Short mmCIF file of C-alpha atoms and ligand atoms in Angstrom, two decimals:
data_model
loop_
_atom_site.label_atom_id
_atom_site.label_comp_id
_atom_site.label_asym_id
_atom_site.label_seq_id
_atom_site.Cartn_x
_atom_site.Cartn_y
_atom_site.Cartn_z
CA UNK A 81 -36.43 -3.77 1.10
CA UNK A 82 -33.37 -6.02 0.24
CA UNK A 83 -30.79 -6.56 2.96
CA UNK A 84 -27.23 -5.42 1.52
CA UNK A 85 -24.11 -6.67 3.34
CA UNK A 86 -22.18 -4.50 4.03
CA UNK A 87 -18.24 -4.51 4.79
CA UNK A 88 -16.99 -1.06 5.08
CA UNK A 89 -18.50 0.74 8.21
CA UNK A 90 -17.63 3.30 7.14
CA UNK A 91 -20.19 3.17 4.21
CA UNK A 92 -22.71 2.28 6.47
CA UNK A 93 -26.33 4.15 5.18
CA UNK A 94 -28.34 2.23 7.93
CA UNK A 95 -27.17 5.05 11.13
CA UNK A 96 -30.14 4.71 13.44
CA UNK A 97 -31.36 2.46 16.29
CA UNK A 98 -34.59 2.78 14.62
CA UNK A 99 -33.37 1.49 11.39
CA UNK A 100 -31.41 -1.37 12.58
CA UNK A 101 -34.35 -2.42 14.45
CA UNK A 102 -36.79 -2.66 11.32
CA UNK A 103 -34.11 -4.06 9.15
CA UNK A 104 -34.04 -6.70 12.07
CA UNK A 105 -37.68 -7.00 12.13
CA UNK A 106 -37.42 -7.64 8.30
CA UNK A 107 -35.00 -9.96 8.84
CA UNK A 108 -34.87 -11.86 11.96
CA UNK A 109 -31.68 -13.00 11.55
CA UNK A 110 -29.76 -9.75 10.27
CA UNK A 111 -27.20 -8.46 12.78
CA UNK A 112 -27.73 -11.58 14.97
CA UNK A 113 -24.90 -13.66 16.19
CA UNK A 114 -26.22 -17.23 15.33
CA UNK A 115 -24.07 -18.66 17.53
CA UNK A 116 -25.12 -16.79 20.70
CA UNK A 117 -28.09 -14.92 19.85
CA UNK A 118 -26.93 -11.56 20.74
CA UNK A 119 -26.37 -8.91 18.25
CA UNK A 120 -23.12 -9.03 15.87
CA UNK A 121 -20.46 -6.80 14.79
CA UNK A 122 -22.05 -4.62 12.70
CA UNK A 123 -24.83 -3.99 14.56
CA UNK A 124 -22.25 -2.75 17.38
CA UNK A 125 -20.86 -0.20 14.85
CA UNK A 126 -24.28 1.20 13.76
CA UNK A 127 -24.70 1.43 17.21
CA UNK A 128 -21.50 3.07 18.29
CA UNK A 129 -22.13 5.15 15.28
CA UNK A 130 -25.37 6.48 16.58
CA UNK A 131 -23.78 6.85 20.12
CA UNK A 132 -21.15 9.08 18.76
CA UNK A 133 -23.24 11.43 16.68
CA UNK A 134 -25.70 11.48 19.95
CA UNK A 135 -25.35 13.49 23.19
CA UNK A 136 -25.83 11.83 26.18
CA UNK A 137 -23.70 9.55 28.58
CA UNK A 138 -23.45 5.87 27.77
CA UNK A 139 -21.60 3.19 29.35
CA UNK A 140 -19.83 0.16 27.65
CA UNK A 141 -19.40 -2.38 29.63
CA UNK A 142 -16.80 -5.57 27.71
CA UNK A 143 -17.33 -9.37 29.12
CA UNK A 144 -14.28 -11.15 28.17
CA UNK A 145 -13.69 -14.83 29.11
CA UNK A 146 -10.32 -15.88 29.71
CA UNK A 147 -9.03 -18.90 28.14
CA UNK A 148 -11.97 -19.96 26.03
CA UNK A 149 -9.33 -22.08 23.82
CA UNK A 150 -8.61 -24.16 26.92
CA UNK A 151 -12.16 -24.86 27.35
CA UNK A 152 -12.60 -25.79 23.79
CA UNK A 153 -9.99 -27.81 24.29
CA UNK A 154 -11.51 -29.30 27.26
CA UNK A 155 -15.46 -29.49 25.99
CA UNK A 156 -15.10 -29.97 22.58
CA UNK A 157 -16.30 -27.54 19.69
CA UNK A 158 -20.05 -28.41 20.16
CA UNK A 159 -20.21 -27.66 23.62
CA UNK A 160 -18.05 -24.97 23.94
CA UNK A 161 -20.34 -23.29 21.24
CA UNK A 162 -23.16 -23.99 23.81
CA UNK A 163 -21.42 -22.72 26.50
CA UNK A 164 -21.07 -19.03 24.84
CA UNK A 165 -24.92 -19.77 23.54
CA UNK A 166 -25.36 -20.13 27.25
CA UNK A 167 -23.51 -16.81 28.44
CA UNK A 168 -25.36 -14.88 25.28
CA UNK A 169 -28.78 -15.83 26.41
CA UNK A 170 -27.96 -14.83 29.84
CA UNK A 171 -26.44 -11.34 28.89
CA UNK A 172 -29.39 -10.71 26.56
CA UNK A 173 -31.93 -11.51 29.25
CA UNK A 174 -30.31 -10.00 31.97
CA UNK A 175 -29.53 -6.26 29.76
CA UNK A 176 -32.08 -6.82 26.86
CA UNK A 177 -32.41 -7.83 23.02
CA UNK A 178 -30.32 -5.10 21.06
CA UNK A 179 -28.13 -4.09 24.31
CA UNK A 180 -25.33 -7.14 23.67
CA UNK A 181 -22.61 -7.62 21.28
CA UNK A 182 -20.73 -9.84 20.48
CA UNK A 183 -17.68 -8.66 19.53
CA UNK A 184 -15.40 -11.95 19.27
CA UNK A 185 -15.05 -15.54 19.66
CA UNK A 186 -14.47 -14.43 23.95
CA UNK A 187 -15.98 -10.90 23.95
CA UNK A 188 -19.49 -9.36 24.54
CA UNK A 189 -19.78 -5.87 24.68
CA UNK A 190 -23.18 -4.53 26.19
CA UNK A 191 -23.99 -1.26 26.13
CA UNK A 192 -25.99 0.87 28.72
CA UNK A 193 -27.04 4.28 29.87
CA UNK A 194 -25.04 5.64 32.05
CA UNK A 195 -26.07 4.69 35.75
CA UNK A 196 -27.05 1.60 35.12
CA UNK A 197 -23.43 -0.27 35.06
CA UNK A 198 -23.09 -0.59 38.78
CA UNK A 199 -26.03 -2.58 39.11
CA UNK A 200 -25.28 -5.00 35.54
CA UNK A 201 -21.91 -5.88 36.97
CA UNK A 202 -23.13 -7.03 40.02
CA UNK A 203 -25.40 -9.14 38.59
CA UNK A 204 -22.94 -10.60 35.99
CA UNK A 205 -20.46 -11.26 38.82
CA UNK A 206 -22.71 -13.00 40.62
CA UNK A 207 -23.77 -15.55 38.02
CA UNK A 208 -20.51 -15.45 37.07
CA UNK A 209 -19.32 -17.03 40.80
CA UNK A 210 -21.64 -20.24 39.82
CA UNK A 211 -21.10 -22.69 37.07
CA UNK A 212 -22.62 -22.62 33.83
CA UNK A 213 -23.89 -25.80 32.41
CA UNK A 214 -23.09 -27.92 29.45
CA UNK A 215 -24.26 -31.41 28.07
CA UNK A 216 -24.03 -32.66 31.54
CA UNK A 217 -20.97 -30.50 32.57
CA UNK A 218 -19.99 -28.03 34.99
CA UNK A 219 -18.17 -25.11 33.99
CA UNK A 220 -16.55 -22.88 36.23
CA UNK A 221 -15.66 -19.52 33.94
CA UNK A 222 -13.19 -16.69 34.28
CA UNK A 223 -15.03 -13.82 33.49
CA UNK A 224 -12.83 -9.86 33.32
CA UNK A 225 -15.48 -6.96 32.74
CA UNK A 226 -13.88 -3.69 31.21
CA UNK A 227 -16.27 -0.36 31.36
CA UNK A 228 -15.84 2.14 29.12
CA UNK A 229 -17.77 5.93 29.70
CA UNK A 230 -18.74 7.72 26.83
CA UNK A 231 -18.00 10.60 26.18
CA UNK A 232 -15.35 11.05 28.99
CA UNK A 233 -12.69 8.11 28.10
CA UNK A 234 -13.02 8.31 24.01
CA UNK A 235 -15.09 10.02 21.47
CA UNK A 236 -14.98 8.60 18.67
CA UNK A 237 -14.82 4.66 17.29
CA UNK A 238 -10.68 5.06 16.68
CA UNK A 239 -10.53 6.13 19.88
CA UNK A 240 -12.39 3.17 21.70
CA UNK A 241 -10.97 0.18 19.52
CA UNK A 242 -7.37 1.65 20.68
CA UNK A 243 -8.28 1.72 24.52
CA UNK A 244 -10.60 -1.16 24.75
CA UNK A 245 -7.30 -3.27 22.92
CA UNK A 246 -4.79 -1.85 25.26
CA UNK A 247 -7.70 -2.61 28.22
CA UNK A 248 -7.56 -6.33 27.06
CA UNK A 249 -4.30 -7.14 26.75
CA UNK A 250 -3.88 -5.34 30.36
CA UNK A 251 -6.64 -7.50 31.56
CA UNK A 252 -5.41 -10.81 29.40
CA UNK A 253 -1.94 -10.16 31.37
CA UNK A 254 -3.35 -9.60 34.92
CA UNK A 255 -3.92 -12.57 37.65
CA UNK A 256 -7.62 -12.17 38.58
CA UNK A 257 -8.95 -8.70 38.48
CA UNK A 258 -12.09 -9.10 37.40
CA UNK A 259 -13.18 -5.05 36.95
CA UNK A 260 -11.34 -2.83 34.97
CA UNK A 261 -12.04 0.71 35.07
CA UNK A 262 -10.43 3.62 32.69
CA UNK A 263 -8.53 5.27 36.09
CA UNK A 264 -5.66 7.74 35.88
CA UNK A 265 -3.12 5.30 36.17
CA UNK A 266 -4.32 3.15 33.26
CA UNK A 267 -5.08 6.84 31.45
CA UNK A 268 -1.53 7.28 31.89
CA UNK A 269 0.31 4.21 31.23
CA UNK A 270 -1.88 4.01 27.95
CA UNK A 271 -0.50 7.61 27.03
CA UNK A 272 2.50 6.70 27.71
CA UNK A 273 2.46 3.83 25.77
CA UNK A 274 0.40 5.26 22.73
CA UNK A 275 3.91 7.50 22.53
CA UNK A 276 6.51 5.12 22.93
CA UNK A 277 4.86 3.44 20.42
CA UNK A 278 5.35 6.67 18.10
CA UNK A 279 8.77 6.93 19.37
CA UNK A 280 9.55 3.02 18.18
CA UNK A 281 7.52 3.90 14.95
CA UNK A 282 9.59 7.38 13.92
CA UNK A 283 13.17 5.70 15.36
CA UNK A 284 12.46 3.13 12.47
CA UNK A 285 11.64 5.81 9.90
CA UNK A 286 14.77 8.02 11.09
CA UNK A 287 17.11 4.70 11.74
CA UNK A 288 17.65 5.67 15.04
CA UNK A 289 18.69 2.72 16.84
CA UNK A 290 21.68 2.08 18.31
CA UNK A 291 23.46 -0.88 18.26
CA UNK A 292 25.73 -1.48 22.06
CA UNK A 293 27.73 -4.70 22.30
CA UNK A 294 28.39 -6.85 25.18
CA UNK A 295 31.63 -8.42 25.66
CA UNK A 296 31.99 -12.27 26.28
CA UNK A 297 34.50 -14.01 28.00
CA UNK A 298 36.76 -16.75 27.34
CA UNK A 299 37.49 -18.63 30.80
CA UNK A 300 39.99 -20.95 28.74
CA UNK A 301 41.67 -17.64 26.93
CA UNK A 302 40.92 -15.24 30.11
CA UNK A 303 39.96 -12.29 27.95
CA UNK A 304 36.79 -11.49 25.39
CA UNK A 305 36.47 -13.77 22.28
CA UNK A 306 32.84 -12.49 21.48
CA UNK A 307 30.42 -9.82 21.18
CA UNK A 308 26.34 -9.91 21.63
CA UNK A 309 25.34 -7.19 19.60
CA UNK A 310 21.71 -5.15 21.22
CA UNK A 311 20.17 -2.83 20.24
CA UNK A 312 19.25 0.10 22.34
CA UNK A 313 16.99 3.02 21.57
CA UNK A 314 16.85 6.39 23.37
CA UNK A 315 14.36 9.39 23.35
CA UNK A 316 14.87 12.46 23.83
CA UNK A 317 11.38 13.32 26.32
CA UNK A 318 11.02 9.36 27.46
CA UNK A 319 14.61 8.48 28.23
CA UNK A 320 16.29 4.88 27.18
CA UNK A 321 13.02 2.84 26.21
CA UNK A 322 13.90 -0.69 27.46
CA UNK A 323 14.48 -3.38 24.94
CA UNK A 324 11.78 -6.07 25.65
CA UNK A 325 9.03 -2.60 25.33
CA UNK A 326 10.06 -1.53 21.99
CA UNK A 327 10.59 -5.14 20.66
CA UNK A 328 7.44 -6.46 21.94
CA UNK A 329 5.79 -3.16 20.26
CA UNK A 330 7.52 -3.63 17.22
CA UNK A 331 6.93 -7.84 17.07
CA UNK A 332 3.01 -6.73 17.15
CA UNK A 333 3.49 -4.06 14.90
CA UNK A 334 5.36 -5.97 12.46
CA UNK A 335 8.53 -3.69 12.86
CA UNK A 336 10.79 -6.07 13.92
CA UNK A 337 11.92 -6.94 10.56
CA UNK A 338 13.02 -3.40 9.63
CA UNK A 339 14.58 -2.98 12.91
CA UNK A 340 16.80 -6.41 12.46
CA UNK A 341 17.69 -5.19 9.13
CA UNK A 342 18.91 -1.66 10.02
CA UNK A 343 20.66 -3.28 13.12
CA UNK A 344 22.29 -6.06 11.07
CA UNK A 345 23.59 -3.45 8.20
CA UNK A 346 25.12 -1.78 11.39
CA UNK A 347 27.10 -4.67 13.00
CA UNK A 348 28.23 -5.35 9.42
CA UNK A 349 29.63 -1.79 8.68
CA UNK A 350 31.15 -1.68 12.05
CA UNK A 351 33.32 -5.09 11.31
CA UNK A 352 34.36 -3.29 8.56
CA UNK A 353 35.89 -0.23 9.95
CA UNK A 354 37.54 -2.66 12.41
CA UNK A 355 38.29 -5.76 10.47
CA UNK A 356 41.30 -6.08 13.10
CA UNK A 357 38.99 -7.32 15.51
CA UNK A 358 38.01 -10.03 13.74
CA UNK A 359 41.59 -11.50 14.10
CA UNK A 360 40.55 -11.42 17.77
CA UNK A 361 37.27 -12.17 18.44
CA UNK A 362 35.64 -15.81 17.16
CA UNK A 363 32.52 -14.02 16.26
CA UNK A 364 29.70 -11.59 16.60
CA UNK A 365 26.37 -12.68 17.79
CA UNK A 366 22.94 -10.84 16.41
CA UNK A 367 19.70 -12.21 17.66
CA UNK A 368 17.17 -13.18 15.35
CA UNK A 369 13.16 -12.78 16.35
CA UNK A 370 11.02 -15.23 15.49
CA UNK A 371 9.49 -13.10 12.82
CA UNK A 372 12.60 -12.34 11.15
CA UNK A 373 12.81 -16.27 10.57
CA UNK A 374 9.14 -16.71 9.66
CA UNK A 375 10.56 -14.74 6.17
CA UNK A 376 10.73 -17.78 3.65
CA UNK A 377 14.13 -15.42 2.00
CA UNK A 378 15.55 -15.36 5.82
CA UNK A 379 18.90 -16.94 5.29
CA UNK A 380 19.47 -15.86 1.75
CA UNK A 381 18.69 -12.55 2.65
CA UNK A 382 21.20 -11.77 5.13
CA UNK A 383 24.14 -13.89 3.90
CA UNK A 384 23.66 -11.74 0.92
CA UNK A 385 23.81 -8.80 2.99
CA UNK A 386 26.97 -9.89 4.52
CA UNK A 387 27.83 -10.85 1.21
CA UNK A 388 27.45 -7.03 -0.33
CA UNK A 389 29.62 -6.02 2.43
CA UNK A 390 32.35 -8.76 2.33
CA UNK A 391 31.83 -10.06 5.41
CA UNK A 392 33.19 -13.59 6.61
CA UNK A 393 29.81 -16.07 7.18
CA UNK A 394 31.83 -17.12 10.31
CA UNK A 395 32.10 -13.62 11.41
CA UNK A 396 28.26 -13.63 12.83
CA UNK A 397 26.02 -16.12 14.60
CA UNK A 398 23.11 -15.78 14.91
CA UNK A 399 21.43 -16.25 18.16
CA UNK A 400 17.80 -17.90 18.22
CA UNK A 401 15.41 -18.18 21.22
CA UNK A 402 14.64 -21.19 22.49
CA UNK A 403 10.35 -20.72 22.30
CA UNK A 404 11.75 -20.19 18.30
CA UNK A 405 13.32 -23.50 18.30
CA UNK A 406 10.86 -25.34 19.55
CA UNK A 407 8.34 -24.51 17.52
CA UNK A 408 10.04 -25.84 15.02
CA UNK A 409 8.54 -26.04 11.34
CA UNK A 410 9.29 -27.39 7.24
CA UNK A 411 9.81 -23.24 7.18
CA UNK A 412 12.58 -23.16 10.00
CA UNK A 413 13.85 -26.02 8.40
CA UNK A 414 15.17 -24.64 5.49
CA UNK A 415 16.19 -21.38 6.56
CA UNK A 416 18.01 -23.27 9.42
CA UNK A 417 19.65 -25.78 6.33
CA UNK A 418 20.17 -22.03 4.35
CA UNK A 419 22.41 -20.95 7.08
CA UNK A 420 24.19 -24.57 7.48
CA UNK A 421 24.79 -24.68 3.47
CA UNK A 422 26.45 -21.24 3.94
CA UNK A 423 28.63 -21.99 6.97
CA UNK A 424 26.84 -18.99 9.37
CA UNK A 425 26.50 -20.75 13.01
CA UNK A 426 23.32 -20.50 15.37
CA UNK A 427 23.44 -20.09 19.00
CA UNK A 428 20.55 -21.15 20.57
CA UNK A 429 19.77 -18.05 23.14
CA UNK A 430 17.85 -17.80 26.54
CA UNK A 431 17.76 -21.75 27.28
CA UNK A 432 16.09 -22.72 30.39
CA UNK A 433 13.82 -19.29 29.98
CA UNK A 434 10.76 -21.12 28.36
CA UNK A 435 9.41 -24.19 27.12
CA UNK A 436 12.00 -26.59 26.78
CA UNK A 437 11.40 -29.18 24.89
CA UNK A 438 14.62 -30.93 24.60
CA UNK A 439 13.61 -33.08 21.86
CA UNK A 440 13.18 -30.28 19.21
CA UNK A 441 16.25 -28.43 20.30
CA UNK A 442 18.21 -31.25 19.58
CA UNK A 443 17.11 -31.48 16.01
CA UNK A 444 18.47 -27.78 14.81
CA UNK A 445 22.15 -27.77 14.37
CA UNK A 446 23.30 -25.27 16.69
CA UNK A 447 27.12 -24.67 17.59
CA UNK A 448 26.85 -23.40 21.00
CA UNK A 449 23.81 -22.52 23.81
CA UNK A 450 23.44 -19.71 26.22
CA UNK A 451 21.85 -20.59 29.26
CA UNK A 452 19.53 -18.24 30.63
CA UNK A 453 20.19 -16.23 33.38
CA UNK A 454 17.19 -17.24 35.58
CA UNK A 455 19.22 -20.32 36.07
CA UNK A 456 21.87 -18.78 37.68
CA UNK A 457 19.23 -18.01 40.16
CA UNK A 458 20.86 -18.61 44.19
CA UNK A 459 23.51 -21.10 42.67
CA UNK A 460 25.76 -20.17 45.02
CA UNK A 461 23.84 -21.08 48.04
CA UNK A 462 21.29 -23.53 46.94
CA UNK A 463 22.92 -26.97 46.24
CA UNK A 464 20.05 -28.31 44.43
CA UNK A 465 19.66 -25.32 41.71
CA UNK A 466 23.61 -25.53 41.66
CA UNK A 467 23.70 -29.08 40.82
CA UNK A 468 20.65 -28.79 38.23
CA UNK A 469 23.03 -26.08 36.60
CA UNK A 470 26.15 -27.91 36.38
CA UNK A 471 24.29 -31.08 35.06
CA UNK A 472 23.02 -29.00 32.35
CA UNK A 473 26.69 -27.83 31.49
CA UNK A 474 28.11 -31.14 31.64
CA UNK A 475 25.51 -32.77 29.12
CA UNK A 476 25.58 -30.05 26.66
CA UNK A 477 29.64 -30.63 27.12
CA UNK A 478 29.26 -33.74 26.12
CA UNK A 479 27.00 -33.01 23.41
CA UNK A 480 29.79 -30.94 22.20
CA UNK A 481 28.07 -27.81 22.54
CA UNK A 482 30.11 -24.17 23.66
CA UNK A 483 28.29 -22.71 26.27
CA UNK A 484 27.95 -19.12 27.50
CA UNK A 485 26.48 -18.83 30.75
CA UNK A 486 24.39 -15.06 30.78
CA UNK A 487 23.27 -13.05 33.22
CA UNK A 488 27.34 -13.49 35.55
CA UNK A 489 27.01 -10.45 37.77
CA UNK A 490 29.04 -11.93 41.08
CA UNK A 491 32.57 -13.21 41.19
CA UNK A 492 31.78 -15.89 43.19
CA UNK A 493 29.14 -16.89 40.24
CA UNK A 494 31.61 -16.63 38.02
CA UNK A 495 34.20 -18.61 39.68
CA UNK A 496 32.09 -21.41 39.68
CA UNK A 497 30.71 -21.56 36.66
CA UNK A 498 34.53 -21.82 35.62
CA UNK A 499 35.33 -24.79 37.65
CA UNK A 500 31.75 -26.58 35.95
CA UNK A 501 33.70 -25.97 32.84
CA UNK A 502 31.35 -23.35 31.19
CA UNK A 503 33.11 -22.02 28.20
CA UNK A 504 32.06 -18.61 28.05
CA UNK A 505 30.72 -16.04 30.62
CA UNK A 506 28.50 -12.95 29.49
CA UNK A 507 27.35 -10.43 31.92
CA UNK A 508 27.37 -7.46 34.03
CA UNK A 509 30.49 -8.66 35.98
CA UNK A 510 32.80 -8.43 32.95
CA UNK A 511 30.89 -5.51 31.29
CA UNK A 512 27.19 -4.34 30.50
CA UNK A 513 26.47 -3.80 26.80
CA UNK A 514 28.56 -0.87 25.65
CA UNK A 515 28.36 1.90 22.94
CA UNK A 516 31.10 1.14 20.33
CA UNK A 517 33.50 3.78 21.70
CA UNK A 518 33.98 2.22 25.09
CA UNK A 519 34.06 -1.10 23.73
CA UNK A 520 36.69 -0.38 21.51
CA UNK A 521 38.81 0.79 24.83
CA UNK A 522 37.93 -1.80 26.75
CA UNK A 523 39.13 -4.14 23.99
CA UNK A 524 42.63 -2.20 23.81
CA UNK A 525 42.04 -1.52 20.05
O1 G B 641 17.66 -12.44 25.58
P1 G B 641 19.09 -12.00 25.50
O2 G B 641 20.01 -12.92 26.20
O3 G B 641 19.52 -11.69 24.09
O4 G B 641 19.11 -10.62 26.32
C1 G B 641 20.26 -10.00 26.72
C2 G B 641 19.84 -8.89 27.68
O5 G B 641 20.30 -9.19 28.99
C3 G B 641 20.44 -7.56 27.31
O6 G B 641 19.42 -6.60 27.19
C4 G B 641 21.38 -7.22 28.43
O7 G B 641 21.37 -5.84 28.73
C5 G B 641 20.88 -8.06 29.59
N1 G B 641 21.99 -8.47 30.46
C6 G B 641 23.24 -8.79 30.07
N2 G B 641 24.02 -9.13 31.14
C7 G B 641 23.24 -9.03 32.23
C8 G B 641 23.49 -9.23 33.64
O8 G B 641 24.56 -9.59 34.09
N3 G B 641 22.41 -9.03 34.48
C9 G B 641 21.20 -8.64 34.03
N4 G B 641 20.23 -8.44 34.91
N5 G B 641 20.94 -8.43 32.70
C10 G B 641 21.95 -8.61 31.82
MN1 MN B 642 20.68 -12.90 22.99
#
């Protein structure tokens, strides 16, 4: 019997336990993960094949273990490949030979009647609370365990590679929980998200995002001199879906693109049914994601855009993050030299929010910098996050920079942000982002 390798699960012919075990016994090392010894990838779909086309409860129980690029990073390749050798020998003695996946570089998945789980976890926590050992060192891992019942949280393999994803990332983001059961609340807020998801998805498709602006202020002219344009999306069943939600959906998604675009075409046509107030304001700012600047066409794209619709390149900056700017790249580079050739300004956005490396900022040529509004933090009672603050105004004076303080919601904020000589205020003191109608009021045009 030859062994065929298969890619497609889908295609699979080999559907039993039985099978997989005889094509194993054929071939020792078919469906084995070298590395750890415990059965691969497509032995877990035969198996979750067989699972769904059986009755009968089972119980899939996910080891994940966080931060296995730190401890490369810390052991080495070698050992860190022992290390998961280590955890992969344990698993498959502790559940049996056939019972444990291994799903990814982090991930075993081990699969048991149902019953049995209570007892597995227990065990796996406790060997979990002491070290494992490596070429003479002591590890210490982080282990989160996810169960998953069959047939009462999914039936079919779409169904479990959508929950067990959202169950990771859920268990990537939280502190230390080390269980993580499929509960009502976590039923929920995956339903929930499952249909904002569609919502983000169809508002694409039906371009319906709206684009609010929030005023800026001038503390040299005392009125507005520039607009942030946001976007905002509504639904009709789930209410206004919040900005970072639908962006961070439509970042992994790959959405984000689409959604700049459709945005950016709007900002344009709205200059252009009020090109009078462009004789008053310096500029409108549009932020740019990181993928939108990964395209290699980024700045050619859009300055042809604005191009097609006769708008000024000084008209818009664009606003860049500052976890963008410092991973800076050759790619950047030249989109970032694309916008310099054709005279559109950057604003670097958000800085103080992430990693700031200094260094790297310094090298893109950006006209002015918002400073994030965690900053602004108790500034006007705590002397040393006041004078950290106005130091970081007075450099980036010097430097020659504008700067827009964000996030001004107090006059007494404001008031002394005007005396550090801040340039520009933005926030909910002056106005929250508004819909273009009540801008245009507020504005007196
Ligand atoms: O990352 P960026 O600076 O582009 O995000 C701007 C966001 O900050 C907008 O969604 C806007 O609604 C919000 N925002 C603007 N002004 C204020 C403010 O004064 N307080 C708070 N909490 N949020 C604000
Ligand atoms: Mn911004």
């Amino acid at each position: 019997m030859s062994i065929k390798h298969y890619t497609d699960p889908e295609l699979l012919e080999i559907n039993t336990l039985e099978n997989a075990i005889y094509m194993a016994m054929q071939n020792p090392s078919a469906y084995i993960d070298s590395e750890t010894g415990t059965s691969d990838e497509q032995a877990f779909l035969i198996q979750m094949k067989n699972v769904t086309e059986q009755s009968g409860k089972k119980v899939f129980l996910v080891v994940h273990i966080r931060q296995m690029h730190h401890i490369e990073m810390l052991l080495g390749y070698e050992n860190s490949r022992r290390l998961l050798a280590e955890v992969g020998h344990y698993l498959t003695a502790l559940c049996g030979k056939f019972c444990v996946f291994r799903n990814a570089e982090d991930t075993f998945t081990i699969l048991l009647d149902e019953g049995k789980e209570e007892h597995i976890k227990g065990q796996i926590k406790k060997r979990f609370e002491q070290d494992f050992h490596v070429s003479g060192n002591s590890i210490s891992l982080n282990e989160v365990m996810i169960t998953l019942h069959y047939p009462r949280d999914f039936c079919s393999l779409a169904e479990y590679r959508a929950l067990y994803g959202y169950l990771l990332e859920a268990a990537q983001n939280s502190g230390k929980q080390i269980f993580f059961e499929v509960d009502e609340a976590v039923k929920k807020d995956y339903y929930r998200r499952n249909k904002v998801e569609q919502a983000v998805d169809r508002a694409i498709t039906e371009n319906r995002f709206e684009v609010y602006y929030q005023p800026v202020y001038s503390t040299e002219k005392n009125d507005f001199v520039t607009l942030e344009a946001l976007s905002r999306l509504h639904h009709p069943e789930l209410g206004w879906i919040a900005p970072d939600v639908f962006i961070q959906i439509a970042e992994k998604n790959h959405m984000i693109e689409q959604i700049t675009d459709l945005q950016f075409k709007r900002v344009c046509m709205f200059i252009n049914e009020h090109r009078d107030l462009m004789k008053k304001l310096f500029n409108i700012k549009v932020n740019l994601s990181s993928l939108d600047l990964m395209r290699s066409d980024c700045s050619s794209h859009f300055i042809r855009m604005m191009d097609d619709m006769d708008i000024h390149h000084d008209w818009i900056q664009f606003e860049i993050t500052e976890t963008v700017a410092t991973e800076y790249n050759a790619g950047l580079g030249m989109v970032i030299d694309g916008f310099m050739a054709a005279g559109v300004r950057l604003c670097l956005d958000d800085f103080g929010s992430g990693y700031a490396n200094l260094n790297t900022v310094m090298r893109l040529p950006f006209s002015a910098i918002k400073i994030d509004r965690t900053l602004l933090f108790d500034i006007c009672n705590d002397k040393k996050r006041a004078m950290f603050y106005q130091s970081i105004v007075e450099t980036f004076r010097r430097m020659g920079y504008s700067i827009v303080s964000e996030g001004v919601e107090t006059e007494e904020e404001m008031s002394l942000l005007s005396s550090w000589g801040v340039d520009m205020i933005q926030g909910y003191y002056f106005s929250r982002p508004l819909p273009v109608d009540e801008l245009l009021k507020l504005l007196n045009m």
